[in-house]
Amino acid sequence: MTDVLKQQVTEGFTAHFGYSPSGVWSAPGRVNLIGEHTDYNEGFVFPFAINRRTFAAVALRTDAVVRVASSFAQSVVELPLDQIRRDAVTGWSAYPLGVAWAMQQLGGATGTGFDCYIESDVPVGAGLSSSAAIECAVAVALNDLWEANLDRRTLARVGQLAENEIVGAPTGIMDQSASLLGELDHGVFLDCRDLSAQVIDLGFAREGLELLIIDTKVEHRHADGGYASRRAACELGAATMGVGSLRDLTVADLPRAKELLDELTYRRVRHVVTENDRVVETVRVLREQGPTAIGKLLYASHESMRDDFEISVDELDTAVETALQHGAIGARMTGGGFGGAAIALTPVAKISEVTLAVLAEFEALGYAKPDIFVVSAAPGAHAE
Ligand code: GLA
């Protein structure tokens, strides 16, 4: 697949712009194993880069114009570098253009325009960060072509800044970090306070496990209100508790939080505080006992998101419960919530049983047909 996309992206570039690109760069989508809505609270996350990638064929121009095109949209979008603003861009082009803008803010730009063509096999709207994959592919390309020498943490901030300021989604730093720091068969244990990261051997294949993605096809968008309102509740909770971020609270603070906070804000805070614990615990258990022992933590995370953070939907709950009933050792919704995908850590021998059971249950309940597939941990963004 990789070779096909790499060839297609080069051909697409040439067909749209009439000359050959100077190179191809790629970046993966990500799945979050555990640690949801903790990133913007300076907490812990444990995602991994997946074997679905976005490819960007890029060449510098001699003027200051940017042109972007892709296999998933008809037209070429063209804009001078210095005119990239939130209200000047729409749709998917906000991601590559936003990165060009953000690189200028974080000191990586030369003012030279570029042409960029994009191809991707990261499913869109599934909670697998198709947007971060575009951002990171373009970021590593521009970092090379502009000779910006920004390190990977700064490139992650470039992607986040593009998303926050140009796309208009108030998301955290997890997705871009996973896409940039991922390694084959490893998860990225990231402390979102200082962006220090450790790559941790997942050992799924060794233990006969695979990670199943159940894309519910319920569309989610982080530029919509649900994500922002959760973030606002976390900020209110931290301010009321007198801390800079929820990272500064532990479960020992929860009784006091219960007294000080309104009931809803308390539950939002409880999710984040307990989720941070679950991430640290997952990494510990994975190291000491291997992946077959992390199932309970994955499900506890799901319950917390369903009941305290209230970001699950019926389709995600059904996917999780059905997968567990049919042999998955752990399952949870993943990503920002309100739709997208669930993950199910499943013994290889149970993959088809879980898949068929989820398909049947969705059909019986009249839900849209989910997309179900396996992902593995892949390398992060790089030049091809
Ligand atoms: C989205 C955001 C991330 C993170 C997750 C929730 O994927 O882009 O920054 O907040 O939601 O964990």
XYZ file of C-alpha atoms and ligand atoms in Angstrom:
396
model
C 0.000 0.000 0.000
C 2.794 2.359 0.960
C 4.544 2.003 -2.390
C 1.307 2.469 -4.302
C 0.431 5.653 -2.418
C 3.950 6.963 -2.799
C 3.754 6.528 -6.545
C 0.232 7.954 -6.714
C 1.158 11.046 -4.749
C 4.054 11.753 -7.109
C 1.815 11.253 -10.140
C -0.897 13.408 -8.589
C 1.579 16.192 -7.960
C 2.843 16.087 -11.546
C -0.673 15.948 -12.992
C -1.795 18.990 -10.968
C 1.287 21.174 -11.137
C 2.987 20.084 -14.385
C 6.408 19.250 -12.949
C 7.958 16.724 -10.536
C 8.029 17.190 -6.752
C 11.375 17.495 -4.979
C 10.403 14.768 -2.565
C 7.722 12.780 -0.760
C 7.197 12.816 3.004
C 4.733 10.738 5.002
C 3.148 10.700 8.442
C 0.871 8.154 10.117
C -2.505 8.469 11.765
C -2.656 7.411 15.402
C -4.809 5.423 17.731
C -4.914 6.223 21.398
C -4.516 3.157 23.583
C -5.400 5.089 26.723
C -5.368 8.647 28.113
C -8.315 10.571 26.707
C -8.876 14.308 27.164
C -5.815 14.379 29.358
C -3.464 16.047 26.848
C -4.834 19.579 27.160
C -4.822 19.113 30.945
C -1.049 18.622 30.904
C -1.572 14.945 31.689
C -0.446 11.581 30.308
C -1.373 9.848 27.054
C -0.332 6.532 25.529
C -1.116 6.466 21.801
C 0.678 4.772 18.933
C 1.240 5.677 15.292
C -0.680 3.313 12.996
C 0.073 1.629 9.688
C -2.158 4.053 7.777
C -0.350 7.079 6.386
C -0.680 10.398 4.624
C 1.809 11.176 1.854
C 2.752 14.691 0.805
C 4.641 15.384 -2.428
C 6.133 18.854 -2.149
C 8.371 21.266 -4.066
C 9.409 24.822 -3.239
C 8.414 27.634 -5.592
C 10.343 30.764 -6.399
C 7.575 33.118 -5.200
C 5.606 33.291 -1.920
C 2.503 31.470 -3.142
C 1.236 28.177 -1.689
C -0.801 25.757 -3.808
C -2.289 22.633 -2.259
C -4.226 19.830 -3.897
C -5.227 16.327 -2.865
C -6.792 13.116 -4.087
C -9.853 13.738 -1.892
C -10.887 17.166 -3.216
C -11.390 18.474 -6.739
C -9.815 21.887 -6.788
C -6.356 23.347 -6.215
C -6.341 25.867 -3.361
C -3.973 28.775 -3.863
C -3.035 31.479 -1.374
C -0.041 33.744 -0.703
C 1.848 32.624 2.414
C 1.208 35.899 4.211
C -2.545 35.690 3.674
C -3.180 32.430 5.517
C -5.771 33.181 8.210
C -8.639 31.234 9.733
C -11.290 33.087 7.731
C -9.336 32.746 4.474
C -9.228 28.936 4.456
C -11.892 26.231 4.489
C -12.123 22.458 4.398
C -9.154 20.098 4.313
C -6.764 22.756 2.940
C -6.793 24.417 6.373
C -4.452 21.632 7.584
C -1.533 22.066 5.145
C -2.009 25.833 4.933
C -2.297 26.020 8.706
C 1.018 24.216 9.059
C 2.713 26.675 6.698
C 1.317 29.520 8.821
C 2.280 27.874 12.126
C 5.852 27.181 10.974
C 6.194 30.908 10.390
C 4.980 31.607 13.958
C 7.389 29.108 15.504
C 10.416 30.329 13.645
C 10.708 27.811 10.847
C 9.806 29.774 7.735
C 11.750 31.348 4.905
C 8.866 33.067 3.152
C 9.249 30.798 0.129
C 6.034 29.358 -1.272
C 5.498 25.720 -2.237
C 3.269 23.320 -4.154
C 1.902 20.316 -2.260
C -0.144 17.301 -3.267
C -1.621 14.911 -0.685
C -2.780 11.269 -0.701
C -3.881 9.344 2.359
C -5.220 6.007 3.513
C -5.973 7.190 7.047
C -9.754 6.924 7.398
C -11.368 10.341 7.848
C -13.717 10.931 10.775
C -12.808 7.693 12.538
C -10.907 9.281 15.407
C -7.597 8.093 13.926
C -6.209 11.599 13.382
C -6.315 11.887 9.639
C -5.870 15.606 10.252
C -2.691 15.210 12.339
C -1.325 12.890 9.648
C -1.717 15.671 7.050
C -0.239 18.254 9.416
C 2.778 16.146 10.297
C 3.518 15.042 6.717
C 3.520 18.689 5.630
C 5.459 19.779 8.721
C 8.338 17.335 8.152
C 8.371 18.252 4.439
C 8.612 21.983 5.121
C 11.098 21.406 7.922
C 13.410 19.774 5.355
C 12.718 22.064 2.406
C 12.856 25.281 4.423
C 15.883 23.889 6.301
C 14.112 24.943 9.468
C 15.769 22.398 11.787
C 12.834 22.327 14.179
C 12.899 19.327 16.503
C 10.000 16.875 16.694
C 8.430 18.443 19.783
C 8.353 21.807 18.056
C 6.908 20.203 14.920
C 4.150 18.714 17.090
C 3.438 22.216 18.387
C 3.363 23.456 14.794
C 0.594 20.941 14.024
C -1.340 21.791 17.164
C -1.064 25.527 16.500
C -2.333 25.014 12.940
C -5.274 23.054 14.291
C -6.073 25.535 17.075
C -5.615 28.784 15.166
C -6.318 28.056 11.495
C -8.668 25.044 11.583
C -10.315 26.369 14.748
C -10.366 23.131 16.795
C -9.165 23.557 20.414
C -7.349 20.217 20.482
C -4.297 19.130 22.475
C -0.854 17.890 21.456
C -1.366 14.114 21.543
C -2.186 13.378 17.908
C 0.741 15.243 16.390
C 3.148 13.836 19.004
C 2.091 10.267 18.218
C 2.396 10.852 14.489
C 5.892 12.327 14.876
C 7.328 10.135 17.649
C 5.814 6.733 16.858
C 8.005 3.671 16.301
C 7.362 0.211 14.889
C 5.595 -2.017 17.479
C 5.913 0.681 20.182
C 3.518 3.010 21.944
C 4.379 6.612 22.809
C 4.026 7.317 26.532
C 3.882 11.090 26.536
C 3.857 13.548 29.390
C 1.935 16.462 27.910
C 3.275 18.830 30.538
C 6.844 18.891 29.194
C 6.375 16.711 26.081
C 8.900 14.192 27.366
C 8.196 10.849 25.733
C 9.188 7.226 26.187
C 8.557 4.634 23.531
C 7.270 1.426 25.082
C 7.299 -2.015 23.485
C 3.663 -3.067 23.047
C 4.325 -6.786 22.540
C 0.911 -7.409 20.976
C 2.136 -9.777 18.233
C 4.310 -11.710 20.689
C 1.300 -12.351 22.900
C -0.973 -13.288 20.002
C -3.004 -10.092 20.242
C -4.203 -7.604 17.676
C -5.794 -4.217 18.046
C -9.101 -4.055 16.267
C -10.540 -0.708 15.201
C -14.310 -0.502 15.064
C -15.142 2.657 13.155
C -18.775 3.346 13.998
C -19.150 5.810 11.115
C -20.800 8.216 13.525
C -19.169 11.466 12.499
C -17.375 13.569 15.030
C -15.795 16.973 14.579
C -13.590 18.624 17.151
C -14.437 22.072 15.857
C -17.956 21.414 17.206
C -19.130 22.354 20.676
C -18.823 19.097 22.650
C -15.047 18.993 22.700
C -14.723 22.694 23.560
C -17.266 22.457 26.381
C -15.360 19.541 27.953
C -12.192 21.555 27.752
C -13.921 24.547 29.343
C -15.210 22.357 32.208
C -11.661 21.162 32.874
C -10.396 24.743 32.973
C -13.186 25.748 35.342
C -12.408 22.755 37.545
C -8.709 23.595 37.715
C -9.355 27.285 38.426
C -11.851 26.493 41.201
C -9.407 24.032 42.753
C -6.672 26.673 42.599
C -4.305 24.734 40.333
C -2.800 25.621 36.965
C -4.081 22.444 35.332
C -5.841 19.232 36.335
C -2.482 17.479 36.143
C -1.793 19.012 39.551
C -4.637 17.040 41.167
C -4.536 13.415 42.324
C -7.294 11.064 43.445
C -6.570 12.228 46.995
C -7.911 15.665 45.969
C -11.211 14.287 44.716
C -13.118 14.535 48.035
C -12.258 18.244 48.218
C -13.151 18.652 44.542
C -16.518 17.106 45.291
C -17.181 19.757 47.929
C -16.018 22.701 45.850
C -17.276 21.874 42.368
C -20.761 21.603 40.939
C -21.792 18.025 40.229
C -21.124 18.128 36.470
C -17.716 19.802 36.705
C -16.776 17.330 39.435
C -17.444 14.372 37.158
C -15.443 15.954 34.337
C -12.532 16.481 36.729
C -12.822 12.961 38.124
C -12.479 11.538 34.624
C -9.255 13.421 33.929
C -7.692 12.712 37.331
C -8.478 8.985 37.237
C -7.553 8.712 33.548
C -4.069 10.047 34.267
C -3.692 7.288 36.848
C -4.897 4.683 34.381
C -2.326 5.735 31.789
C 0.560 5.426 34.231
C -0.830 2.125 35.474
C -1.263 0.781 31.930
C 2.377 1.481 31.128
C 3.472 -0.170 34.382
C 1.311 -3.262 33.866
C 2.377 -3.546 30.231
C 6.030 -3.506 31.243
C 5.661 -5.883 34.166
C 2.975 -8.296 32.999
C 2.576 -7.748 29.251
C -0.396 -6.626 27.169
C -2.788 -9.400 28.177
C -3.019 -7.720 31.603
C -4.170 -4.238 30.486
C -7.731 -5.131 29.486
C -9.430 -4.005 32.712
C -7.762 -0.597 32.521
C -9.006 -0.082 28.968
C -12.563 -0.838 29.994
C -12.340 1.341 33.110
C -11.293 4.187 30.804
C -14.349 3.558 28.648
C -16.694 3.620 31.639
C -15.172 6.874 32.822
C -15.666 8.487 29.415
C -19.182 7.145 29.143
C -20.369 8.068 32.637
C -18.195 10.934 33.901
C -16.989 12.725 30.786
C -20.116 11.808 28.766
C -18.462 11.690 25.354
C -19.513 8.210 24.252
C -22.459 7.407 21.994
C -24.668 4.291 21.816
C -22.764 2.904 18.827
C -19.438 3.118 20.688
C -20.911 1.510 23.812
C -22.375 -1.291 21.700
C -19.044 -1.866 19.934
C -17.211 -2.073 23.269
C -19.696 -4.349 25.053
C -20.112 -6.684 22.079
C -16.364 -6.987 21.551
C -15.865 -7.854 25.230
C -18.664 -10.435 25.195
C -17.066 -12.176 22.220
C -13.482 -12.478 23.360
C -11.759 -9.088 23.357
C -9.626 -8.728 26.493
C -10.155 -4.977 26.692
C -12.062 -2.346 24.744
C -12.837 1.345 24.872
C -13.892 4.239 22.711
C -10.843 6.125 21.454
C -10.175 9.706 20.421
C -12.161 12.836 21.150
C -15.539 11.133 21.382
C -19.078 11.841 20.111
C -18.507 9.260 17.380
C -15.474 7.845 15.633
C -13.969 4.529 16.629
C -13.668 2.038 19.457
C -10.637 -0.180 19.962
C -10.736 -3.812 21.032
C -7.557 -5.607 22.094
C -8.322 -9.092 20.852
C -6.605 -12.503 20.675
C -5.904 -13.347 17.026
C -8.095 -16.443 17.298
C -11.090 -14.277 18.310
C -10.781 -11.572 15.649
C -13.362 -13.015 13.290
C -15.817 -13.855 16.090
C -15.627 -10.306 17.461
C -15.911 -8.815 13.967
C -18.957 -10.865 13.010
C -20.646 -10.268 16.367
C -20.220 -6.483 16.145
C -21.486 -6.431 12.550
C -24.526 -8.503 13.528
C -25.307 -6.404 16.605
C -25.065 -3.133 14.667
C -27.381 -4.503 12.015
C -29.874 -5.741 14.598
C -29.941 -2.306 16.216
C -30.334 -0.510 12.875
C -26.969 1.282 13.106
C -24.856 2.119 10.050
C -22.467 -0.673 9.056
C -19.195 -0.177 10.940
C -15.782 -0.511 9.353
C -13.711 -3.059 11.292
C -9.996 -3.576 10.744
C -6.733 -4.316 12.517
C -3.970 -1.739 13.006
C -0.397 -2.155 14.142
C 2.146 0.279 15.539
C 4.133 1.908 12.730
C 7.025 4.368 12.429
C 6.380 8.095 12.772
C 6.675 10.821 10.143
C 9.652 10.700 7.797
C 10.991 11.489 4.340
C 10.237 8.666 1.930
C -8.707 14.626 19.909
C -7.703 15.745 20.076
C -6.574 15.329 21.019
C -7.134 14.776 22.315
C -8.219 13.735 22.054
C -8.891 13.281 23.306
O -8.127 13.548 19.248
O -7.168 16.089 18.825
O -5.736 16.426 21.241
O -7.598 15.801 23.140
O -9.204 14.235 21.168
O -8.038 12.537 24.081
